[in-house]
């Protein structure tokens, strides 16, 4: 417990040198201290240190309310929640206050009357910063009473008060979040008349309830989030409200795979299955490449975006696919295989919005195309590019692989194969590992089999080998073997 929490009255606060401080001043003070100490003011936020976070820091230093505008899965809410770390650990409030009254600047009738009656003996209590964050998802059914407050007829009847008495007011979420960070997610979903009710709070810092001559000078840090697509799909932010929001900050998706990997690793670090499932580095790259490929797909509605949550849920499905194999085979540990990525398709289909052409093809087919595109991208980052028009008399570097399939038959990889059987099946084609050792010489030894599988899938994705999926097995064979055998 902080030493300050031993102070129990307004008089104790005065002796300790306390004075009034608004929440915006508090955020500004603590941000300055973190910057001076070279500390990360927004832990757990990756890829924004040169773009979004400097703009947020400027907004805080300016004392602005903030609107975070970006597609889904761009850490808007996480940024808002991370601002809790810029609050003081504890702040004093008038004991019994419904709206966290500051003892030095009370705003409610209850707190004002209590201080007038007891003076320096006014009891206080301490509010921890974790309790100073309030969040509301904007939905069309939200009312002014929910956010700001309304007359409570039951309270009026029990106290035998008229509706003209301020004591019959039941405060809404915003007054109860006085001296707190208040977040409204998906702001355009609020009906226009509800947005209008926020005008006074943002500009003058007061509220109006049912025509009461009531002025509550609330002290709040507002953070709004919005999706650009919402401006056309469901509603818009009314212009006067936008005008009252100090800073509008645009968010974005990770710009490179390394940043995306950091986000996924941070989100899944607590998964205990990581102890029994080895993940090749290239598998992590491929997992993130799926999101990047989806954001370039002609079948995906890019205005809706591809959430960063896709990688997280896909990673969880990937671990689950490997875990199922260990449960069925009785092995204690296993390694991620490229075939395990079939298990991430449900995570893809649930995270993307398809355009008309995508709907016609079907979500599962589009997900498979995205996976193939991701494999091709990873393939070309390691192995030589396959030209559409190959020059005669210049044999392909992949010719030995093609020849093996033509002469020897096929490679069959199943989901339930033991690690030993999986490796033995790939080793049947020695030409695979010759190329792996040539072009991925610096790769970890434990990753060689995954890279060999990338080689197989990459050749199949570029129509150089045939790949057939039947139930829980994937078969690779020569592209024209079926035609030759049928002669």
Tab-separated table of C-alpha atoms in Angstrom:
chain	number	residue	atom	x	y	z
A	1	UNK	CA	0.000	0.000	0.000
A	2	UNK	CA	1.291	3.454	-0.932
A	3	UNK	CA	2.319	5.660	2.021
A	4	UNK	CA	-0.060	8.365	0.826
A	5	UNK	CA	-3.071	6.137	1.461
A	6	UNK	CA	-2.455	6.533	5.190
A	7	UNK	CA	-3.830	10.075	4.871
A	8	UNK	CA	-7.486	9.947	5.936
A	9	UNK	CA	-8.870	13.506	5.885
A	10	UNK	CA	-8.817	16.674	3.810
A	11	UNK	CA	-6.667	18.264	6.516
A	12	UNK	CA	-4.093	15.480	6.149
A	13	UNK	CA	-3.920	16.182	2.422
A	14	UNK	CA	-3.308	19.856	3.001
A	15	UNK	CA	-0.503	19.133	5.456
A	16	UNK	CA	1.068	16.760	2.934
A	17	UNK	CA	1.096	19.529	0.329
A	18	UNK	CA	-1.623	18.172	-1.959
A	19	UNK	CA	-3.380	20.478	-4.390
A	20	UNK	CA	-5.874	20.162	-7.218
A	21	UNK	CA	-4.621	18.517	-10.408
A	22	UNK	CA	-6.746	17.688	-13.448
A	23	UNK	CA	-6.427	14.300	-15.118
A	24	UNK	CA	-4.935	15.893	-18.235
A	25	UNK	CA	-2.277	17.584	-16.097
A	26	UNK	CA	-1.650	14.253	-14.388
A	27	UNK	CA	-1.192	12.413	-17.702
A	28	UNK	CA	1.070	15.166	-18.995
A	29	UNK	CA	3.227	15.139	-15.838
A	30	UNK	CA	3.708	11.364	-15.833
A	31	UNK	CA	4.364	11.209	-19.586
A	32	UNK	CA	7.113	13.809	-19.207
A	33	UNK	CA	8.630	11.784	-16.358
A	34	UNK	CA	8.656	8.571	-18.438
A	35	UNK	CA	10.194	10.299	-21.441
A	36	UNK	CA	12.879	11.871	-19.240
A	37	UNK	CA	13.638	8.444	-17.707
A	38	UNK	CA	13.790	6.807	-21.172
A	39	UNK	CA	10.923	4.468	-20.202
A	40	UNK	CA	8.367	2.990	-22.585
A	41	UNK	CA	5.147	4.918	-21.986
A	42	UNK	CA	3.070	2.387	-23.939
A	43	UNK	CA	4.323	-1.145	-23.177
A	44	UNK	CA	2.941	-3.928	-25.350
A	45	UNK	CA	2.410	-1.664	-28.369
A	46	UNK	CA	4.579	-2.615	-31.362
A	47	UNK	CA	5.184	-0.976	-34.728
A	48	UNK	CA	3.881	2.451	-33.724
A	49	UNK	CA	6.936	4.041	-32.114
A	50	UNK	CA	7.739	6.146	-35.162
A	51	UNK	CA	4.193	6.834	-36.322
A	52	UNK	CA	1.207	6.618	-33.972
A	53	UNK	CA	2.759	6.905	-30.503
A	54	UNK	CA	4.521	10.257	-31.114
A	55	UNK	CA	1.164	11.696	-32.187
A	56	UNK	CA	-0.487	10.360	-29.025
A	57	UNK	CA	2.282	11.864	-26.918
A	58	UNK	CA	1.754	15.228	-28.590
A	59	UNK	CA	-1.996	14.978	-27.945
A	60	UNK	CA	-1.415	14.237	-24.257
A	61	UNK	CA	1.020	17.130	-23.910
A	62	UNK	CA	-1.577	19.356	-25.571
A	63	UNK	CA	-4.302	18.190	-23.186
A	64	UNK	CA	-6.469	16.900	-26.028
A	65	UNK	CA	-9.248	14.369	-26.118
A	66	UNK	CA	-8.314	11.784	-28.728
A	67	UNK	CA	-10.031	9.930	-31.548
A	68	UNK	CA	-8.159	6.827	-32.774
A	69	UNK	CA	-9.228	6.182	-36.344
A	70	UNK	CA	-8.282	2.909	-37.985
A	71	UNK	CA	-9.370	-0.472	-39.279
A	72	UNK	CA	-10.194	-3.318	-36.946
A	73	UNK	CA	-7.388	-5.059	-35.116
A	74	UNK	CA	-5.029	-2.066	-35.074
A	75	UNK	CA	-4.608	-1.923	-31.270
A	76	UNK	CA	-6.830	1.144	-30.768
A	77	UNK	CA	-8.412	-0.116	-27.557
A	78	UNK	CA	-5.093	-1.512	-26.318
A	79	UNK	CA	-3.523	1.940	-26.716
A	80	UNK	CA	-6.345	3.469	-24.699
A	81	UNK	CA	-5.957	0.897	-21.930
A	82	UNK	CA	-2.188	1.351	-21.833
A	83	UNK	CA	-2.727	4.999	-20.867
A	84	UNK	CA	-3.693	3.773	-17.398
A	85	UNK	CA	0.054	3.498	-16.809
A	86	UNK	CA	0.340	7.296	-17.128
A	87	UNK	CA	-1.995	7.894	-14.190
A	88	UNK	CA	-0.857	8.379	-10.576
A	89	UNK	CA	-0.994	5.147	-8.611
A	90	UNK	CA	-3.579	6.555	-6.177
A	91	UNK	CA	-5.672	9.713	-6.031
A	92	UNK	CA	-7.772	10.991	-3.107
A	93	UNK	CA	-11.558	11.213	-3.446
A	94	UNK	CA	-14.240	12.403	-1.068
A	95	UNK	CA	-15.442	9.355	0.811
A	96	UNK	CA	-18.873	8.170	-0.359
A	97	UNK	CA	-18.858	10.262	-3.545
A	98	UNK	CA	-20.569	8.662	-6.527
A	99	UNK	CA	-18.487	10.607	-9.006
A	100	UNK	CA	-14.969	10.522	-7.507
A	101	UNK	CA	-15.015	14.105	-6.247
A	102	UNK	CA	-11.623	15.713	-5.747
A	103	UNK	CA	-11.498	17.027	-2.121
A	104	UNK	CA	-9.961	20.276	-3.418
A	105	UNK	CA	-12.423	20.754	-6.296
A	106	UNK	CA	-15.725	19.010	-5.494
A	107	UNK	CA	-18.397	19.044	-8.205
A	108	UNK	CA	-21.318	17.075	-6.717
A	109	UNK	CA	-23.804	18.523	-4.223
A	110	UNK	CA	-22.992	15.655	-1.861
A	111	UNK	CA	-19.266	16.447	-1.743
A	112	UNK	CA	-19.765	20.206	-1.526
A	113	UNK	CA	-22.185	19.848	1.401
A	114	UNK	CA	-19.926	17.333	3.187
A	115	UNK	CA	-16.875	19.608	2.912
A	116	UNK	CA	-18.915	22.633	4.006
A	117	UNK	CA	-20.063	20.679	7.059
A	118	UNK	CA	-16.820	18.953	8.104
A	119	UNK	CA	-14.091	21.135	6.637
A	120	UNK	CA	-10.627	19.671	7.172
A	121	UNK	CA	-12.185	16.645	8.875
A	122	UNK	CA	-13.840	15.576	5.630
A	123	UNK	CA	-13.032	11.861	5.237
A	124	UNK	CA	-11.274	10.764	2.089
A	125	UNK	CA	-10.560	7.462	0.393
A	126	UNK	CA	-8.032	6.457	-2.251
A	127	UNK	CA	-8.765	5.363	-5.793
A	128	UNK	CA	-6.227	3.135	-7.570
A	129	UNK	CA	-5.402	3.880	-11.203
A	130	UNK	CA	-6.746	0.468	-12.288
A	131	UNK	CA	-10.185	1.673	-11.203
A	132	UNK	CA	-9.907	4.846	-13.268
A	133	UNK	CA	-10.638	3.349	-16.655
A	134	UNK	CA	-14.159	3.115	-18.012
A	135	UNK	CA	-15.136	1.769	-21.402
A	136	UNK	CA	-18.366	1.709	-23.383
A	137	UNK	CA	-18.981	0.013	-26.701
A	138	UNK	CA	-21.205	2.309	-28.743
A	139	UNK	CA	-24.325	0.530	-29.946
A	140	UNK	CA	-27.490	1.975	-31.496
A	141	UNK	CA	-29.485	1.257	-28.323
A	142	UNK	CA	-27.296	3.454	-26.059
A	143	UNK	CA	-29.323	6.268	-24.484
A	144	UNK	CA	-28.511	9.647	-22.966
A	145	UNK	CA	-29.578	8.205	-19.612
A	146	UNK	CA	-26.975	5.432	-19.958
A	147	UNK	CA	-24.138	7.857	-20.606
A	148	UNK	CA	-25.085	10.985	-18.676
A	149	UNK	CA	-27.933	10.189	-16.303
A	150	UNK	CA	-31.632	10.606	-15.646
A	151	UNK	CA	-34.199	11.268	-12.946
A	152	UNK	CA	-34.755	8.228	-10.739
A	153	UNK	CA	-38.458	8.086	-9.772
A	154	UNK	CA	-37.868	5.278	-7.258
A	155	UNK	CA	-35.249	7.355	-5.458
A	156	UNK	CA	-37.628	10.333	-5.470
A	157	UNK	CA	-40.409	8.209	-3.970
A	158	UNK	CA	-38.209	6.628	-1.290
A	159	UNK	CA	-36.719	9.973	-0.227
A	160	UNK	CA	-40.066	11.782	-0.667
A	161	UNK	CA	-38.454	14.380	-2.892
A	162	UNK	CA	-39.837	16.297	-5.840
A	163	UNK	CA	-38.405	15.843	-9.309
A	164	UNK	CA	-36.953	19.347	-8.982
A	165	UNK	CA	-34.523	18.157	-6.285
A	166	UNK	CA	-31.030	17.327	-7.526
A	167	UNK	CA	-30.885	14.321	-5.179
A	168	UNK	CA	-33.253	12.352	-7.420
A	169	UNK	CA	-30.677	12.221	-10.225
A	170	UNK	CA	-29.123	8.870	-11.070
A	171	UNK	CA	-25.729	9.544	-12.655
A	172	UNK	CA	-24.785	7.765	-15.886
A	173	UNK	CA	-21.477	6.227	-16.911
A	174	UNK	CA	-19.732	9.487	-17.784
A	175	UNK	CA	-20.269	11.364	-14.486
A	176	UNK	CA	-19.333	8.183	-12.606
A	177	UNK	CA	-16.070	8.147	-14.580
A	178	UNK	CA	-15.111	11.625	-13.354
A	179	UNK	CA	-11.295	11.933	-13.071
A	180	UNK	CA	-10.944	8.791	-15.178
A	181	UNK	CA	-10.073	7.784	-18.726
A	182	UNK	CA	-13.352	7.187	-20.540
A	183	UNK	CA	-13.325	5.269	-23.814
A	184	UNK	CA	-16.176	5.071	-26.308
A	185	UNK	CA	-15.436	2.356	-28.844
A	186	UNK	CA	-16.912	2.524	-32.358
A	187	UNK	CA	-18.128	6.112	-31.929
A	188	UNK	CA	-19.998	6.287	-35.284
A	189	UNK	CA	-22.407	3.632	-33.998
A	190	UNK	CA	-23.821	6.169	-31.516
A	191	UNK	CA	-26.989	7.772	-32.789
A	192	UNK	CA	-26.545	11.420	-33.781
A	193	UNK	CA	-28.729	12.689	-30.932
A	194	UNK	CA	-26.553	10.821	-28.422
A	195	UNK	CA	-23.416	12.310	-29.943
A	196	UNK	CA	-24.965	15.763	-29.559
A	197	UNK	CA	-25.344	15.094	-25.831
A	198	UNK	CA	-21.549	14.906	-25.601
A	199	UNK	CA	-20.989	18.443	-26.921
A	200	UNK	CA	-21.073	20.215	-23.550
A	201	UNK	CA	-18.970	17.570	-21.828
A	202	UNK	CA	-16.182	17.919	-24.371
A	203	UNK	CA	-16.238	21.698	-24.711
A	204	UNK	CA	-17.395	23.121	-21.380
A	205	UNK	CA	-16.802	20.060	-19.221
A	206	UNK	CA	-20.315	19.970	-17.783
A	207	UNK	CA	-23.465	17.866	-18.155
A	208	UNK	CA	-27.150	18.628	-18.539
A	209	UNK	CA	-29.827	16.232	-17.244
A	210	UNK	CA	-33.498	16.589	-18.091
A	211	UNK	CA	-33.492	20.375	-18.069
A	212	UNK	CA	-31.934	20.619	-14.600
A	213	UNK	CA	-29.969	23.743	-13.916
A	214	UNK	CA	-27.121	21.465	-13.085
A	215	UNK	CA	-23.484	22.138	-13.819
A	216	UNK	CA	-21.039	19.357	-13.116
A	217	UNK	CA	-17.592	20.441	-14.216
A	218	UNK	CA	-16.349	16.954	-14.929
A	219	UNK	CA	-12.636	16.276	-15.275
A	220	UNK	CA	-12.071	13.532	-17.842
A	221	UNK	CA	-9.782	12.223	-20.526
A	222	UNK	CA	-11.913	11.035	-23.440
A	223	UNK	CA	-10.619	8.554	-25.984
A	224	UNK	CA	-12.795	7.551	-28.910
A	225	UNK	CA	-12.183	4.823	-31.443
A	226	UNK	CA	-13.695	4.555	-34.904
A	227	UNK	CA	-13.333	2.485	-38.050
A	228	UNK	CA	-13.154	4.508	-41.285
A	229	UNK	CA	-15.528	2.039	-42.924
A	230	UNK	CA	-18.168	2.888	-40.313
A	231	UNK	CA	-18.552	6.307	-41.865
A	232	UNK	CA	-20.349	4.686	-44.790
A	233	UNK	CA	-21.667	1.411	-43.344
A	234	UNK	CA	-23.401	2.370	-40.127
A	235	UNK	CA	-23.157	6.065	-39.420
A	236	UNK	CA	-20.779	8.943	-38.968
A	237	UNK	CA	-19.333	11.223	-36.337
A	238	UNK	CA	-21.371	14.407	-36.418
A	239	UNK	CA	-19.277	17.379	-37.495
A	240	UNK	CA	-19.631	19.509	-34.309
A	241	UNK	CA	-18.497	16.544	-32.219
A	242	UNK	CA	-15.452	15.969	-34.440
A	243	UNK	CA	-14.679	19.657	-34.052
A	244	UNK	CA	-14.580	19.256	-30.255
A	245	UNK	CA	-12.153	16.315	-30.290
A	246	UNK	CA	-8.652	17.731	-30.025
A	247	UNK	CA	-6.614	15.163	-31.979
A	248	UNK	CA	-7.614	12.536	-34.518
A	249	UNK	CA	-4.867	9.946	-34.921
A	250	UNK	CA	-4.684	7.378	-37.718
A	251	UNK	CA	-3.564	3.851	-36.848
A	252	UNK	CA	-2.248	1.207	-39.255
A	253	UNK	CA	-1.306	-2.459	-39.596
A	254	UNK	CA	2.271	-3.716	-39.039
A	255	UNK	CA	4.466	-2.702	-41.950
A	256	UNK	CA	6.783	-5.729	-41.812
A	257	UNK	CA	6.749	-9.362	-40.736
A	258	UNK	CA	9.191	-8.846	-37.849
A	259	UNK	CA	6.833	-6.369	-36.174
A	260	UNK	CA	3.864	-8.661	-36.778
A	261	UNK	CA	5.788	-11.544	-35.163
A	262	UNK	CA	6.439	-9.440	-32.063
A	263	UNK	CA	2.713	-8.725	-31.725
A	264	UNK	CA	1.730	-12.388	-32.075
A	265	UNK	CA	4.474	-13.499	-29.689
A	266	UNK	CA	3.372	-10.940	-27.097
A	267	UNK	CA	-0.272	-11.997	-27.364
A	268	UNK	CA	0.457	-15.739	-27.116
A	269	UNK	CA	3.388	-15.785	-24.690
A	270	UNK	CA	1.296	-17.369	-21.936
A	271	UNK	CA	0.311	-20.417	-24.041
A	272	UNK	CA	1.796	-23.417	-22.213
A	273	UNK	CA	1.745	-25.542	-25.376
A	274	UNK	CA	4.833	-23.672	-26.551
A	275	UNK	CA	6.807	-25.957	-24.225
A	276	UNK	CA	5.900	-29.082	-26.213
A	277	UNK	CA	5.620	-27.682	-29.757
A	278	UNK	CA	8.744	-26.483	-31.574
A	279	UNK	CA	8.049	-23.679	-34.048
A	280	UNK	CA	10.565	-23.192	-36.883
A	281	UNK	CA	11.390	-19.555	-37.546
A	282	UNK	CA	10.113	-19.885	-41.087
A	283	UNK	CA	6.767	-21.153	-39.758
A	284	UNK	CA	6.396	-17.917	-37.770
A	285	UNK	CA	7.213	-15.937	-40.922
A	286	UNK	CA	4.636	-17.876	-42.926
A	287	UNK	CA	1.985	-17.333	-40.276
A	288	UNK	CA	2.406	-13.559	-40.500
A	289	UNK	CA	2.693	-13.636	-44.285
A	290	UNK	CA	-0.861	-15.016	-44.392
A	291	UNK	CA	-2.185	-11.698	-43.039
A	292	UNK	CA	-0.020	-9.698	-45.443
A	293	UNK	CA	-1.231	-11.815	-48.384
A	294	UNK	CA	-4.849	-11.421	-47.253
A	295	UNK	CA	-4.413	-7.635	-47.244
A	296	UNK	CA	-3.402	-7.822	-50.901
A	297	UNK	CA	-5.996	-10.356	-52.043
A	298	UNK	CA	-8.503	-9.253	-54.657
A	299	UNK	CA	-11.108	-11.434	-52.970
A	300	UNK	CA	-10.886	-9.621	-49.607
A	301	UNK	CA	-12.694	-6.357	-48.833
A	302	UNK	CA	-9.692	-4.154	-48.052
A	303	UNK	CA	-11.890	-1.340	-46.734
A	304	UNK	CA	-12.938	-3.633	-43.913
A	305	UNK	CA	-9.341	-4.617	-43.192
A	306	UNK	CA	-7.674	-7.818	-42.016
A	307	UNK	CA	-7.370	-7.754	-38.249
A	308	UNK	CA	-4.079	-8.464	-36.492
A	309	UNK	CA	-6.158	-10.931	-34.476
A	310	UNK	CA	-6.044	-13.210	-37.527
A	311	UNK	CA	-2.411	-14.053	-36.800
A	312	UNK	CA	-3.131	-14.646	-33.120
A	313	UNK	CA	-6.064	-17.008	-33.677
A	314	UNK	CA	-4.245	-18.706	-36.567
A	315	UNK	CA	-1.258	-19.284	-34.274
A	316	UNK	CA	-3.522	-20.815	-31.636
A	317	UNK	CA	-5.072	-23.118	-34.253
A	318	UNK	CA	-1.595	-24.045	-35.459
A	319	UNK	CA	-0.588	-25.106	-31.947
A	320	UNK	CA	-3.851	-27.002	-31.548
A	321	UNK	CA	-3.230	-28.933	-34.776
A	322	UNK	CA	0.192	-29.985	-33.520
A	323	UNK	CA	-1.225	-30.757	-30.069
A	324	UNK	CA	-3.842	-33.078	-31.580
A	325	UNK	CA	-1.059	-34.996	-33.307
A	326	UNK	CA	0.807	-35.528	-30.031
A	327	UNK	CA	-2.385	-36.704	-28.332
A	328	UNK	CA	-3.064	-39.246	-31.056
A	329	UNK	CA	0.519	-40.445	-31.507
A	330	UNK	CA	1.414	-40.521	-27.823
A	331	UNK	CA	4.510	-38.361	-28.384
A	332	UNK	CA	5.410	-35.726	-25.808
A	333	UNK	CA	6.795	-33.185	-28.256
A	334	UNK	CA	6.446	-32.327	-31.928
A	335	UNK	CA	7.468	-29.750	-34.511
A	336	UNK	CA	5.176	-27.539	-36.537
A	337	UNK	CA	4.815	-28.765	-40.112
A	338	UNK	CA	3.578	-26.880	-43.108
A	339	UNK	CA	0.718	-29.357	-43.351
A	340	UNK	CA	-0.445	-28.098	-39.955
A	341	UNK	CA	-1.348	-24.806	-41.626
A	342	UNK	CA	-4.469	-26.493	-43.014
A	343	UNK	CA	-5.716	-26.093	-39.450
A	344	UNK	CA	-5.533	-22.297	-39.627
A	345	UNK	CA	-8.084	-22.012	-42.447
A	346	UNK	CA	-11.035	-21.631	-40.007
A	347	UNK	CA	-9.155	-18.735	-38.383
A	348	UNK	CA	-8.806	-17.058	-41.786
A	349	UNK	CA	-12.419	-17.518	-42.884
A	350	UNK	CA	-13.679	-16.032	-39.623
A	351	UNK	CA	-11.545	-12.898	-39.837
A	352	UNK	CA	-12.029	-11.603	-43.376
A	353	UNK	CA	-14.835	-9.915	-45.267
A	354	UNK	CA	-15.162	-11.082	-48.860
A	355	UNK	CA	-16.064	-8.995	-51.879
A	356	UNK	CA	-18.658	-10.328	-54.323
A	357	UNK	CA	-16.127	-12.397	-56.288
A	358	UNK	CA	-14.844	-13.907	-53.059
A	359	UNK	CA	-18.350	-14.861	-51.981
A	360	UNK	CA	-18.806	-16.597	-55.319
A	361	UNK	CA	-15.628	-18.627	-54.842
A	362	UNK	CA	-16.368	-19.472	-51.210
A	363	UNK	CA	-14.560	-18.565	-47.994
A	364	UNK	CA	-12.651	-21.864	-47.703
A	365	UNK	CA	-11.374	-21.634	-51.284
A	366	UNK	CA	-10.252	-18.027	-50.774
A	367	UNK	CA	-8.488	-19.004	-47.538
A	368	UNK	CA	-6.624	-21.754	-49.383
A	369	UNK	CA	-5.605	-19.268	-52.088
A	370	UNK	CA	-4.304	-16.874	-49.438
A	371	UNK	CA	-2.303	-19.694	-47.845
A	372	UNK	CA	-0.835	-20.609	-51.243
A	373	UNK	CA	0.114	-16.987	-51.905
A	374	UNK	CA	1.786	-16.777	-48.503
A	375	UNK	CA	3.742	-19.964	-49.235
A	376	UNK	CA	4.866	-18.555	-52.596
A	377	UNK	CA	6.094	-15.377	-50.904
A	378	UNK	CA	8.111	-17.354	-48.348
A	379	UNK	CA	9.350	-19.720	-51.082
A	380	UNK	CA	10.759	-16.897	-53.225
A	381	UNK	CA	12.476	-15.372	-50.185
A	382	UNK	CA	14.650	-18.513	-49.960
A	383	UNK	CA	14.770	-20.306	-53.296
A	384	UNK	CA	15.361	-19.060	-56.858
A	385	UNK	CA	12.377	-17.549	-58.595
A	386	UNK	CA	10.597	-19.773	-61.095
A	387	UNK	CA	10.264	-17.899	-64.369
A	388	UNK	CA	7.054	-18.313	-66.332
A	389	UNK	CA	9.061	-18.775	-69.514
A	390	UNK	CA	12.106	-20.946	-68.882
A	391	UNK	CA	14.957	-20.793	-71.390
A	392	UNK	CA	15.664	-23.974	-73.385
A	393	UNK	CA	18.929	-25.838	-72.792
A	394	UNK	CA	19.152	-24.309	-69.305
A	395	UNK	CA	17.945	-26.949	-66.838
A	396	UNK	CA	16.018	-25.697	-63.844
A	397	UNK	CA	17.644	-25.858	-60.400
A	398	UNK	CA	14.577	-27.885	-59.450
A	399	UNK	CA	15.044	-30.470	-62.212
A	400	UNK	CA	16.362	-33.192	-59.872
A	401	UNK	CA	13.226	-32.848	-57.753
A	402	UNK	CA	10.978	-33.156	-60.811
A	403	UNK	CA	12.966	-36.159	-62.037
A	404	UNK	CA	12.645	-37.960	-58.721
A	405	UNK	CA	8.872	-37.556	-58.704
A	406	UNK	CA	8.639	-38.688	-62.315
A	407	UNK	CA	10.689	-41.825	-61.664
A	408	UNK	CA	9.962	-42.685	-58.034
A	409	UNK	CA	6.318	-41.725	-57.523
A	410	UNK	CA	4.928	-39.604	-54.701
A	411	UNK	CA	5.379	-38.243	-51.181
A	412	UNK	CA	2.463	-38.651	-48.790
A	413	UNK	CA	2.324	-36.575	-45.609
A	414	UNK	CA	-0.478	-37.209	-43.110
A	415	UNK	CA	-1.612	-35.183	-40.106
A	416	UNK	CA	-1.115	-38.076	-37.692
A	417	UNK	CA	2.336	-39.187	-38.889
A	418	UNK	CA	4.902	-39.494	-36.122
A	419	UNK	CA	7.849	-37.132	-36.412
A	420	UNK	CA	10.071	-40.046	-37.405
A	421	UNK	CA	7.725	-41.169	-40.195
A	422	UNK	CA	7.247	-37.563	-41.383
A	423	UNK	CA	10.997	-37.005	-41.688
A	424	UNK	CA	11.565	-40.377	-43.347
A	425	UNK	CA	8.909	-39.612	-45.958
A	426	UNK	CA	10.541	-36.303	-46.901
A	427	UNK	CA	14.013	-37.898	-46.966
A	428	UNK	CA	12.869	-40.250	-49.716
A	429	UNK	CA	13.559	-37.362	-52.118
A	430	UNK	CA	17.208	-36.412	-51.447
A	431	UNK	CA	17.039	-33.635	-54.057
A	432	UNK	CA	14.866	-31.631	-51.639
A	433	UNK	CA	17.574	-31.476	-48.997
A	434	UNK	CA	20.297	-30.708	-51.509
A	435	UNK	CA	18.490	-27.468	-52.322
A	436	UNK	CA	17.680	-26.790	-48.677
A	437	UNK	CA	21.353	-27.118	-47.746
A	438	UNK	CA	22.358	-24.932	-50.695
A	439	UNK	CA	19.892	-22.046	-50.265
A	440	UNK	CA	19.126	-22.217	-46.536
A	441	UNK	CA	22.551	-23.171	-45.230
A	442	UNK	CA	22.275	-20.810	-42.246
A	443	UNK	CA	18.939	-22.183	-41.074
A	444	UNK	CA	18.660	-24.114	-37.825
A	445	UNK	CA	19.161	-27.865	-38.311
A	446	UNK	CA	15.795	-28.495	-36.682
A	447	UNK	CA	14.131	-26.363	-39.369
A	448	UNK	CA	15.404	-28.319	-42.402
A	449	UNK	CA	12.297	-30.481	-42.734
A	450	UNK	CA	9.914	-27.526	-42.564
A	451	UNK	CA	11.969	-25.739	-45.237
A	452	UNK	CA	11.855	-28.884	-47.382
A	453	UNK	CA	8.074	-28.860	-47.050
A	454	UNK	CA	7.996	-25.166	-48.037
A	455	UNK	CA	9.937	-26.206	-51.140
A	456	UNK	CA	7.316	-28.836	-51.979
A	457	UNK	CA	4.337	-26.554	-51.337
A	458	UNK	CA	5.980	-23.690	-53.220
A	459	UNK	CA	6.542	-25.830	-56.319
A	460	UNK	CA	2.965	-27.061	-56.116
A	461	UNK	CA	1.605	-23.513	-55.690
A	462	UNK	CA	3.450	-22.539	-58.886
A	463	UNK	CA	2.056	-25.534	-60.802
A	464	UNK	CA	5.360	-27.433	-60.983
A	465	UNK	CA	4.129	-30.347	-58.860
A	466	UNK	CA	0.693	-31.795	-58.246
A	467	UNK	CA	-0.637	-31.501	-54.676
A	468	UNK	CA	-3.782	-33.366	-53.651
A	469	UNK	CA	-5.517	-33.122	-50.304
A	470	UNK	CA	-7.619	-36.158	-49.315
A	471	UNK	CA	-9.058	-36.254	-45.810
A	472	UNK	CA	-6.074	-35.918	-43.468
A	473	UNK	CA	-3.269	-36.507	-45.980
A	474	UNK	CA	-1.484	-34.402	-48.597
A	475	UNK	CA	0.110	-36.117	-51.597
A	476	UNK	CA	2.782	-34.592	-53.836
A	477	UNK	CA	3.512	-36.153	-57.224
A	478	UNK	CA	4.753	-35.321	-60.695
A	479	UNK	CA	2.450	-32.898	-62.439
A	480	UNK	CA	1.937	-35.180	-65.455
A	481	UNK	CA	2.334	-38.590	-63.782
A	482	UNK	CA	-1.362	-39.354	-63.973
A	483	UNK	CA	-1.468	-38.644	-67.704
A	484	UNK	CA	1.608	-40.784	-68.421
A	485	UNK	CA	0.384	-43.703	-66.322
A	486	UNK	CA	-2.942	-43.630	-68.127
A	487	UNK	CA	-1.399	-44.196	-71.570
